[in-house]
Amino acid sequence: MYDARHTEAQVDQTETKISAKGVQVYYGDTHAIKDVDVEIADKTVTAFIGPSGCGKSTFLRCLNRMNDTIDICRVQGDILIDGEDIYDRRVDPVQLRAKVGMVFQKPNPFPKSIYDNIAYGPRIHGLAKNKADLDVIVEKSLRRGAIWNEVKDRLHAPGTGLSGGQQQRLCIARAIATEPEVLLMDEPCSALDPIATAQVEELIDELRLDYSVVIVTHSMQQAARVSQKTAFFHLGNLVEFDDTTKIFTNPEDPRTESYITGRIG
Amino acid sequence: MSLIWLLGLVLAIAAVGYALGRTRALSSTNGDIRKLHSLPSYYGANVALKSAIPALLVLVVWLVAQPLIVSGVVSSDIPDSAIPEGSSRGLVMSEVKRVAAGLDGAVAAGTMSASYAASAQADMDDVTKRMRDAQQITPEALTPEILTAGQRFRAMVAQGKWAMTAVVLALAVAGAFWGLRESHAEFRARNTVERVTKVLLIAAASLAILTTVGIVLSLVFNTYEFFTMYPPLEFFFGTTWAPSFSGRGGSSELGIVPLLWGTFYISIVALAVAVPIGLFSAIYLSEYAGPKVRAIAKPLLEVLAGIPTIVYGLFALLTVGPLLVSIFGKDGFGWMQSGTAVMTAGIVMGIMLIPFVSSLSDDIINAVPQSLRDGSYGLGATKSETIKQVVLPAALPGIVGAILLAASRAIGETMIVVLGAGAAARLSLNPFEAMTTVTAKIVSQLTGDTDFSSPEMLVAFALGMTLFVVTLGLNIFALYIVRKYREQYE
Ligand SMILES: Nc1ncnc2c1ncn2[C@@H]1O[C@H](COP(=O)(O)OP(=O)(O)OP(=O)(O)O)[C@@H](O)[C@H]1O
Ligand SMILES: [Mg+2]
């Protein structure tokens, strides 16, 4: 269950990238996130685990203010990225989302060509000076998304024509193309086969060198393999947050232990 | 027995059959539903369908065929000597039918007995008088031949009615028995009902298609007749529309080009008004407006769709026309002579089409999955970037469909044109001049006294046919665009 990768990647004392304090989220009257405090370090992979419906996606969406698009959703508490409150009035959520990229639970390619899907973000943010520049960005992103070899001959075919797993990798590549500082991934591998999963995990490991990555996953093995820090959510509460090694070998809370050994969930 | 009664009886037989079929099937397994092949209600439905459908089918065919057969027989029995000079068998036959109806009316009013109405010895003057007493229309001079034929007609109709009632009821009962015999455990009632349902649905669809074919055929027939009198080349390429009504002499010029031009010009102005306003309001309503604004604004916008077109016509005539004249007329730019103009009709028609475009587009935009918007927002796109680059492209096939639907409505619109654009067929580029459209001319060709064999009258069918072909082409084009786009992105 625990392979060698995470032990060698012992967490150095890196600076905090995201710091959440006393976060509460309500959907109308439903209290979905209850008083969560979390410090997410820079250049680390943080995994969110927990049973279905415990609020992992909800909390993840708070980090790039995607919850703003849901009318009934209210977020309270402080979330700071690089020491700046992202829910401050002066912060433009659109700018924020360019900095904090997101890959969704369900693959959602745009009804455009594969090329245009990747080029979407760079075009909006003016990251490419000319067509050649854009071509480079597109190729680099597709390579990092571990899908280049499958699509290099049909860059102008529709992205919606790919298989589910290919679509998800396309979405990962699309998120990377905007060069975010933080990448939020909501169950990015739930539609992938073991080979593609391994490729994505490799990619995550590589991204860690430059970015802070937060990944939601239902696979304990995956969390153990790719992350250095793990947060366990249960019924909207953050039960335990610690080094991944610690969570998987010597959890403090009995609920964490039951969950990782498969007794609740 | 009247038709309603007959219908009721057939349905009653079917209903009784339903109940009997159900119980019979149940009793064949001693009340154990699980041993039946299908649910008991399917056995009932099988009986009901078998008794009602053939009976009703025969009823309909009979009702259509009987009058044709009866008048055929009676009319062929009228001796040639009974047809006066200058008249025809058809005219005499309608006289006969009138007499038959008169006798019916007189019997119903009680001015003659049923046996008197049928008697061969009746006196012409007396019969006429009695029919008049019952306030019936009578021929000027009733001849014995016509009276005999009329009596024959009545007799045959009455006989036919009895025969029909008997046959239909017998069929219903026989069908019920057929179904009942089948109501036992092994019979696959569910599959049978399924098949019958399918046939009924196919029948409904074919009826709709056949009606369309019928309409087209009637157009084609009359159009053909028109083209035997008027050269097609001059019709399709003639640039003057100047019908002279028969009687006044002189030959007409019936070129369709100015009418088609007017139709397209007005439609284009209308779409230029309706598409941007409709589309933008749809985008506002579906993407920006809060639920409260939406709840008020959407129904308000749709009220526009409920206004009858004649009211729009009045609006064009009384408000928009004078307004445009005050801006572009003699006192303003000097481009406009009078209130009736392409612009007037086009703008008002555009207003009429706004709710059409907006409510269809709104539905289509709402159907774009939220996950696509999330994906775009997640990459740091703004709302308008998301709409422009993700939502609208995804909704495009539907929006194109909505626009083309609006276009076919614009092409077919008549009332607003008559009141807003005038009646002058003209080929001009100036949108402030009066022009007219194909539909408006169809109306004016068919109103008034003209006989149905002159080219001036028949041209209406050729115009209708052309319009039909144009709209059909537009729809096919719309389908082509939608399909091409779908292939690309699905
Ligand atoms: N748009 C929404 N409107 C109302 N309630 C919501 C909405 N999204 C989530 N919730 C509720 O918030 C709670 C947390 O949902 P969330 O999607 O965050 O769970 P999750 O941990 O991501 O589950 P899963 O592992 O199944 O994805 C659930 O009870 C859910 O019903
Ligand atoms: Mg989730």
PDB file of N, CA, C and O in Angstrom, chain A residues 183-213:
ATOM      1  N   LEU A 183      -2.940  24.040  -7.819  1.00  0.00           N
ATOM      2  CA  LEU A 183      -3.818  23.242  -8.667  1.00  0.00           C
ATOM      3  C   LEU A 183      -4.730  22.416  -7.776  1.00  0.00           C
ATOM      4  O   LEU A 183      -4.259  21.641  -6.936  1.00  0.00           O
ATOM      5  N   LEU A 184      -6.037  22.615  -7.936  1.00  0.00           N
ATOM      6  CA  LEU A 184      -7.012  21.857  -7.159  1.00  0.00           C
ATOM      7  C   LEU A 184      -7.544  20.746  -8.047  1.00  0.00           C
ATOM      8  O   LEU A 184      -7.992  20.997  -9.154  1.00  0.00           O
ATOM      9  N   MET A 185      -7.486  19.508  -7.581  1.00  0.00           N
ATOM     10  CA  MET A 185      -7.950  18.394  -8.407  1.00  0.00           C
ATOM     11  C   MET A 185      -9.001  17.604  -7.640  1.00  0.00           C
ATOM     12  O   MET A 185      -8.728  17.087  -6.566  1.00  0.00           O
ATOM     13  N   ASP A 186     -10.196  17.559  -8.225  1.00  0.00           N
ATOM     14  CA  ASP A 186     -11.292  16.856  -7.558  1.00  0.00           C
ATOM     15  C   ASP A 186     -11.425  15.468  -8.187  1.00  0.00           C
ATOM     16  O   ASP A 186     -11.960  15.335  -9.285  1.00  0.00           O
ATOM     17  N   GLU A 187     -10.955  14.465  -7.501  1.00  0.00           N
ATOM     18  CA  GLU A 187     -10.985  13.088  -8.012  1.00  0.00           C
ATOM     19  C   GLU A 187     -10.580  13.011  -9.475  1.00  0.00           C
ATOM     20  O   GLU A 187     -11.340  12.524 -10.312  1.00  0.00           O
ATOM     21  N   PRO A 188      -9.372  13.447  -9.793  1.00  0.00           N
ATOM     22  CA  PRO A 188      -8.987  13.526 -11.209  1.00  0.00           C
ATOM     23  C   PRO A 188      -8.855  12.158 -11.850  1.00  0.00           C
ATOM     24  O   PRO A 188      -8.890  12.060 -13.068  1.00  0.00           O
ATOM     25  N   CYS A 189      -8.709  11.114 -11.065  1.00  0.00           N
ATOM     26  CA  CYS A 189      -8.444   9.804 -11.666  1.00  0.00           C
ATOM     27  C   CYS A 189      -9.639   8.870 -11.611  1.00  0.00           C
ATOM     28  O   CYS A 189      -9.509   7.689 -11.933  1.00  0.00           O
ATOM     29  N   SER A 190     -10.807   9.390 -11.222  1.00  0.00           N
ATOM     30  CA  SER A 190     -11.928   8.467 -11.046  1.00  0.00           C
ATOM     31  C   SER A 190     -12.371   7.849 -12.364  1.00  0.00           C
ATOM     32  O   SER A 190     -13.042   6.828 -12.375  1.00  0.00           O
ATOM     33  N   ALA A 191     -11.996   8.471 -13.508  1.00  0.00           N
ATOM     34  CA  ALA A 191     -12.417   7.890 -14.791  1.00  0.00           C
ATOM     35  C   ALA A 191     -11.254   7.294 -15.559  1.00  0.00           C
ATOM     36  O   ALA A 191     -11.378   7.013 -16.738  1.00  0.00           O
ATOM     37  N   LEU A 192     -10.119   7.125 -14.890  1.00  0.00           N
ATOM     38  CA  LEU A 192      -8.923   6.705 -15.628  1.00  0.00           C
ATOM     39  C   LEU A 192      -8.553   5.250 -15.360  1.00  0.00           C
ATOM     40  O   LEU A 192      -8.844   4.707 -14.290  1.00  0.00           O
ATOM     41  N   ASP A 193      -7.876   4.643 -16.341  1.00  0.00           N
ATOM     42  CA  ASP A 193      -7.382   3.274 -16.152  1.00  0.00           C
ATOM     43  C   ASP A 193      -6.059   3.342 -15.378  1.00  0.00           C
ATOM     44  O   ASP A 193      -5.494   4.418 -15.190  1.00  0.00           O
ATOM     45  N   PRO A 194      -5.567   2.212 -14.901  1.00  0.00           N
ATOM     46  CA  PRO A 194      -4.365   2.241 -14.052  1.00  0.00           C
ATOM     47  C   PRO A 194      -3.164   2.898 -14.725  1.00  0.00           C
ATOM     48  O   PRO A 194      -2.401   3.607 -14.070  1.00  0.00           O
ATOM     49  N   ILE A 195      -3.029   2.715 -16.045  1.00  0.00           N
ATOM     50  CA  ILE A 195      -1.862   3.296 -16.721  1.00  0.00           C
ATOM     51  C   ILE A 195      -1.950   4.818 -16.720  1.00  0.00           C
ATOM     52  O   ILE A 195      -1.024   5.518 -16.312  1.00  0.00           O
ATOM     53  N   ALA A 196      -3.144   5.323 -17.140  1.00  0.00           N
ATOM     54  CA  ALA A 196      -3.329   6.770 -17.166  1.00  0.00           C
ATOM     55  C   ALA A 196      -3.236   7.332 -15.749  1.00  0.00           C
ATOM     56  O   ALA A 196      -2.706   8.428 -15.534  1.00  0.00           O
ATOM     57  N   THR A 197      -3.752   6.582 -14.770  1.00  0.00           N
ATOM     58  CA  THR A 197      -3.676   7.026 -13.387  1.00  0.00           C
ATOM     59  C   THR A 197      -2.219   7.183 -12.974  1.00  0.00           C
ATOM     60  O   THR A 197      -1.825   8.202 -12.385  1.00  0.00           O
ATOM     61  N   ALA A 198      -1.406   6.186 -13.334  1.00  0.00           N
ATOM     62  CA  ALA A 198       0.016   6.265 -12.987  1.00  0.00           C
ATOM     63  C   ALA A 198       0.644   7.486 -13.632  1.00  0.00           C
ATOM     64  O   ALA A 198       1.440   8.194 -13.013  1.00  0.00           O
ATOM     65  N   GLN A 199       0.236   7.758 -14.887  1.00  0.00           N
ATOM     66  CA  GLN A 199       0.793   8.925 -15.575  1.00  0.00           C
ATOM     67  C   GLN A 199       0.402  10.216 -14.871  1.00  0.00           C
ATOM     68  O   GLN A 199       1.230  11.111 -14.683  1.00  0.00           O
ATOM     69  N   VAL A 200      -0.875  10.293 -14.465  1.00  0.00           N
ATOM     70  CA  VAL A 200      -1.336  11.501 -13.790  1.00  0.00           C
ATOM     71  C   VAL A 200      -0.634  11.654 -12.453  1.00  0.00           C
ATOM     72  O   VAL A 200      -0.218  12.756 -12.071  1.00  0.00           O
ATOM     73  N   GLU A 201      -0.445  10.538 -11.760  1.00  0.00           N
ATOM     74  CA  GLU A 201       0.229  10.618 -10.466  1.00  0.00           C
ATOM     75  C   GLU A 201       1.672  11.100 -10.629  1.00  0.00           C
ATOM     76  O   GLU A 201       2.176  11.908  -9.846  1.00  0.00           O
ATOM     77  N   GLU A 202       2.294  10.606 -11.699  1.00  0.00           N
ATOM     78  CA  GLU A 202       3.646  11.060 -11.999  1.00  0.00           C
ATOM     79  C   GLU A 202       3.664  12.567 -12.247  1.00  0.00           C
ATOM     80  O   GLU A 202       4.533  13.291 -11.761  1.00  0.00           O
ATOM     81  N   LEU A 203       2.642  12.981 -13.004  1.00  0.00           N
ATOM     82  CA  LEU A 203       2.505  14.404 -13.308  1.00  0.00           C
ATOM     83  C   LEU A 203       2.352  15.222 -12.024  1.00  0.00           C
ATOM     84  O   LEU A 203       2.978  16.268 -11.853  1.00  0.00           O
ATOM     85  N   ILE A 204       1.527  14.711 -11.108  1.00  0.00           N
ATOM     86  CA  ILE A 204       1.297  15.424  -9.855  1.00  0.00           C
ATOM     87  C   ILE A 204       2.605  15.561  -9.089  1.00  0.00           C
ATOM     88  O   ILE A 204       2.935  16.620  -8.554  1.00  0.00           O
ATOM     89  N   ASP A 205       3.355  14.478  -9.105  1.00  0.00           N
ATOM     90  CA  ASP A 205       4.636  14.482  -8.414  1.00  0.00           C
ATOM     91  C   ASP A 205       5.568  15.538  -8.987  1.00  0.00           C
ATOM     92  O   ASP A 205       6.293  16.226  -8.273  1.00  0.00           O
ATOM     93  N   GLU A 206       5.475  15.664 -10.309  1.00  0.00           N
ATOM     94  CA  GLU A 206       6.320  16.626 -11.005  1.00  0.00           C
ATOM     95  C   GLU A 206       5.855  18.052 -10.726  1.00  0.00           C
ATOM     96  O   GLU A 206       6.666  18.962 -10.533  1.00  0.00           O
ATOM     97  N   LEU A 207       4.537  18.229 -10.693  1.00  0.00           N
ATOM     98  CA  LEU A 207       3.978  19.561 -10.456  1.00  0.00           C
ATOM     99  C   LEU A 207       4.387  20.093  -9.087  1.00  0.00           C
ATOM    100  O   LEU A 207       4.506  21.287  -8.877  1.00  0.00           O
ATOM    101  N   ARG A 208       4.600  19.163  -8.176  1.00  0.00           N
ATOM    102  CA  ARG A 208       4.916  19.550  -6.806  1.00  0.00           C
ATOM    103  C   ARG A 208       6.185  20.414  -6.733  1.00  0.00           C
ATOM    104  O   ARG A 208       6.361  21.207  -5.817  1.00  0.00           O
ATOM    105  N   LEU A 209       7.026  20.232  -7.734  1.00  0.00           N
ATOM    106  CA  LEU A 209       8.271  21.011  -7.722  1.00  0.00           C
ATOM    107  C   LEU A 209       7.978  22.510  -7.801  1.00  0.00           C
ATOM    108  O   LEU A 209       8.707  23.317  -7.232  1.00  0.00           O
ATOM    109  N   ASP A 210       6.914  22.877  -8.539  1.00  0.00           N
ATOM    110  CA  ASP A 210       6.636  24.302  -8.720  1.00  0.00           C
ATOM    111  C   ASP A 210       5.383  24.764  -8.007  1.00  0.00           C
ATOM    112  O   ASP A 210       5.263  25.922  -7.657  1.00  0.00           O
ATOM    113  N   TYR A 211       4.416  23.858  -7.884  1.00  0.00           N
ATOM    114  CA  TYR A 211       3.102  24.292  -7.417  1.00  0.00           C
ATOM    115  C   TYR A 211       2.743  23.649  -6.096  1.00  0.00           C
ATOM    116  O   TYR A 211       3.355  22.687  -5.653  1.00  0.00           O
ATOM    117  N   SER A 212       1.652  24.171  -5.582  1.00  0.00           N
ATOM    118  CA  SER A 212       1.008  23.531  -4.462  1.00  0.00           C
ATOM    119  C   SER A 212      -0.188  22.774  -5.041  1.00  0.00           C
ATOM    120  O   SER A 212      -0.982  23.343  -5.784  1.00  0.00           O
ATOM    121  N   VAL A 213      -0.300  21.483  -4.782  1.00  0.00           N
ATOM    122  CA  VAL A 213      -1.365  20.687  -5.379  1.00  0.00           C
ATOM    123  C   VAL A 213      -2.280  20.161  -4.284  1.00  0.00           C
ATOM    124  O   VAL A 213      -1.801  19.663  -3.264  1.00  0.00           O
TER     125      VAL A 213
END
